[in-house]
Coordinates of C-alpha atoms in Angstrom, one line a residue:
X28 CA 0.0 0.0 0.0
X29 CA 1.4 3.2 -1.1
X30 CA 1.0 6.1 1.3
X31 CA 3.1 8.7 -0.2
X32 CA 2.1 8.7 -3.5
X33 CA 2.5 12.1 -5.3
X34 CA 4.1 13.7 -2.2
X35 CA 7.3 11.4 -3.0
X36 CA 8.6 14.0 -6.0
X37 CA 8.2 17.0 -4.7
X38 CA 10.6 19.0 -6.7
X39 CA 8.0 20.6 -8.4
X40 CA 6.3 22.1 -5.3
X41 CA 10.0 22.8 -3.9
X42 CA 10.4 24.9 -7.1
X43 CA 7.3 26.4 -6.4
X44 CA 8.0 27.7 -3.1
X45 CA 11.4 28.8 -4.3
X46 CA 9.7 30.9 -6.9
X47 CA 7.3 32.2 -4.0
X48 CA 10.1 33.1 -1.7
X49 CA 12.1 35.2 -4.1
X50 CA 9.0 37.3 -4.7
X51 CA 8.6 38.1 -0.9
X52 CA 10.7 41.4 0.5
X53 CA 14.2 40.5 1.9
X54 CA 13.5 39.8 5.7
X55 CA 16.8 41.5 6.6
X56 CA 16.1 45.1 4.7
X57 CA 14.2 47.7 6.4
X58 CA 10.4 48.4 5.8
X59 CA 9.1 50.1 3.4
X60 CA 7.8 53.6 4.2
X61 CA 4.1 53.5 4.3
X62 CA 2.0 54.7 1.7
X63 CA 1.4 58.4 1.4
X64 CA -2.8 58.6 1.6
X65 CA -4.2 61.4 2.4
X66 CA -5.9 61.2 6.0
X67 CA -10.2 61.5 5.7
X68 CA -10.7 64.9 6.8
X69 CA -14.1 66.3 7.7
X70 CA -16.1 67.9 5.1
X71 CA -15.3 71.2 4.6
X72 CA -18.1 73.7 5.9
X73 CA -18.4 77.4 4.3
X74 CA -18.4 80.3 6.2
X75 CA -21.4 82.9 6.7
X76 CA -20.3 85.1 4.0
X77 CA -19.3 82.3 1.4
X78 CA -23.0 80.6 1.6
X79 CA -23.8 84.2 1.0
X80 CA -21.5 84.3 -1.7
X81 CA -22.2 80.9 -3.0
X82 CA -26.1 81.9 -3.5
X83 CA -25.5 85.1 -4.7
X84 CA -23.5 83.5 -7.6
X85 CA -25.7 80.8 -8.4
X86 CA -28.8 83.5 -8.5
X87 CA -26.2 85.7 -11.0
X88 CA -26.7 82.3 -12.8
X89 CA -23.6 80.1 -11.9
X90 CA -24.2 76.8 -12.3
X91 CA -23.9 74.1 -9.3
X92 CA -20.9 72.6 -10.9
X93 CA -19.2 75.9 -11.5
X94 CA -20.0 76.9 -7.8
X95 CA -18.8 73.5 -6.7
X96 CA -15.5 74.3 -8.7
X97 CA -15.3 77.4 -6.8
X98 CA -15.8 76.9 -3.4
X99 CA -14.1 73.6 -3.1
X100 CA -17.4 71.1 -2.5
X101 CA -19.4 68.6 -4.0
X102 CA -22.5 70.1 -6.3
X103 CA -24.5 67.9 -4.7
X104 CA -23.3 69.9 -1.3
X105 CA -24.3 73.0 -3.4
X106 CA -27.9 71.3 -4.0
X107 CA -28.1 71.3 -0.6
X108 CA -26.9 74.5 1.3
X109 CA -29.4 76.1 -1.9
X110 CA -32.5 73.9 -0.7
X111 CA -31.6 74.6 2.9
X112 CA -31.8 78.6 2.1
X113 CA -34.7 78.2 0.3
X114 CA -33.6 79.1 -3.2
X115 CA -35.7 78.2 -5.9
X116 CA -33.9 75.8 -8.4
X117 CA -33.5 76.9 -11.9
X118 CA -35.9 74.3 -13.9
X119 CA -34.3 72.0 -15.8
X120 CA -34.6 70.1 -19.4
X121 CA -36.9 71.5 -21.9
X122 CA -39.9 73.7 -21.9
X123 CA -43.0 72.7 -24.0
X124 CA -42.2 75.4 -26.8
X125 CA -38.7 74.2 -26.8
X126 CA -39.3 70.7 -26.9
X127 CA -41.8 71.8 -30.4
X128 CA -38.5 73.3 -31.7
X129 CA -37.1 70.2 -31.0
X130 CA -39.3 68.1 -32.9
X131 CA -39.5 70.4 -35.8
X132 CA -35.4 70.9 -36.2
X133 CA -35.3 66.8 -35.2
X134 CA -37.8 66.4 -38.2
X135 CA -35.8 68.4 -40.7
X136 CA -33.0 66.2 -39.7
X137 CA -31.0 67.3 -37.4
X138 CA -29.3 64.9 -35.3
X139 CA -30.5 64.4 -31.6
X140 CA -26.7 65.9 -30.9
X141 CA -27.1 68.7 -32.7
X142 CA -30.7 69.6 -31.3
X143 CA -29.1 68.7 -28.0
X144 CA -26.9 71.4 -28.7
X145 CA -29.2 74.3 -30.0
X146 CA -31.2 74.1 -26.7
X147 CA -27.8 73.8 -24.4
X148 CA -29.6 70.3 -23.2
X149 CA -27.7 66.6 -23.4
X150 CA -28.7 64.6 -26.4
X151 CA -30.4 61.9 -24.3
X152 CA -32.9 64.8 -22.7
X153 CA -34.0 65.6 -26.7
X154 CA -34.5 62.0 -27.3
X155 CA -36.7 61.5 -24.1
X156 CA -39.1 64.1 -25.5
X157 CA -39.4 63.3 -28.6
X158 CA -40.6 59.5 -27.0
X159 CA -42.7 61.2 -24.6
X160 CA -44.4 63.4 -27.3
X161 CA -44.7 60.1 -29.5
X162 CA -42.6 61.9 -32.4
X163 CA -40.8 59.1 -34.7
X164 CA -36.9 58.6 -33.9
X165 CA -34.5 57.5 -36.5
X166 CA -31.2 55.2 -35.4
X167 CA -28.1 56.2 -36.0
X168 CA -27.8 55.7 -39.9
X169 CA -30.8 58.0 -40.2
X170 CA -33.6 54.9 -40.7
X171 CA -36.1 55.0 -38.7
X172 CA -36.6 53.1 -35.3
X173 CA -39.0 49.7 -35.0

């Protein structure tokens, strides 16, 4: 009866190992110097005068990214120091005269980009209402959508 088995050549896994401990640091060289990562700090909180600041810009018509950009913060922070002063959001997306223009520059065939473009909105707001108005789309050879 033989025990052993596979475990009698074992200059394979001996190799192995060998191959493993030349990949590990030397034991006798001094550590490495930890890596340099910045410490979490606390998120930073505006003064008084810079929330003043910060609404008076976005009311001059900044927008929440700019403002973000500005003051060091998240826009979504900005969101939220604006909704906390009570400061009406601009709307956003497309009016319903706007989104007619859409459709008729779309229907003389313009590209969703390009329409995107004309009303300073993102492609993928166009396309959205066109669909919602039930106006035919084309795909992106110009034939139009199933």
């Amino acid at each position: 009866m033989d025990l052993g088995g596979a475990y009698y050549n074992t200059k394979h896994q001996v190799e192995a190992l060998e191959t493993l401990r030349r990949k590990l640091p030397n034991s006798t060289a001094p550590a490495p110097p930890p890596a340099n990562r910045p410490i979490p700090g606390r998120a930073r909180r505006l003064g008084t005068d810079q929330v003043r600041e910060l609404i008076a810009g976005y009311k001059d018509g900044e927008t929440v990214y700019q403002l973000g950009v500005r003051f060091g913060i998240e826009r979504r922070t900005v969101s939220e120091i604006l909704h906390r002063h009570n400061v009406p959001m601009r709307r956003r997306g497309l009016s319903p005269e706007q989104v007619d223009d859409a459709i008729h520059l779309y229907g003389l065939g313009w590209s969703l980009a390009r329409v995107g473009q004309h009303l300073r909105v993102d492609p993928t707001t166009v396309l959205t209402k066109l669909r919602q108005r039930g106006s035919p789309t084309r795909d992106a050879h110009g034939r139009p959508r199933a």
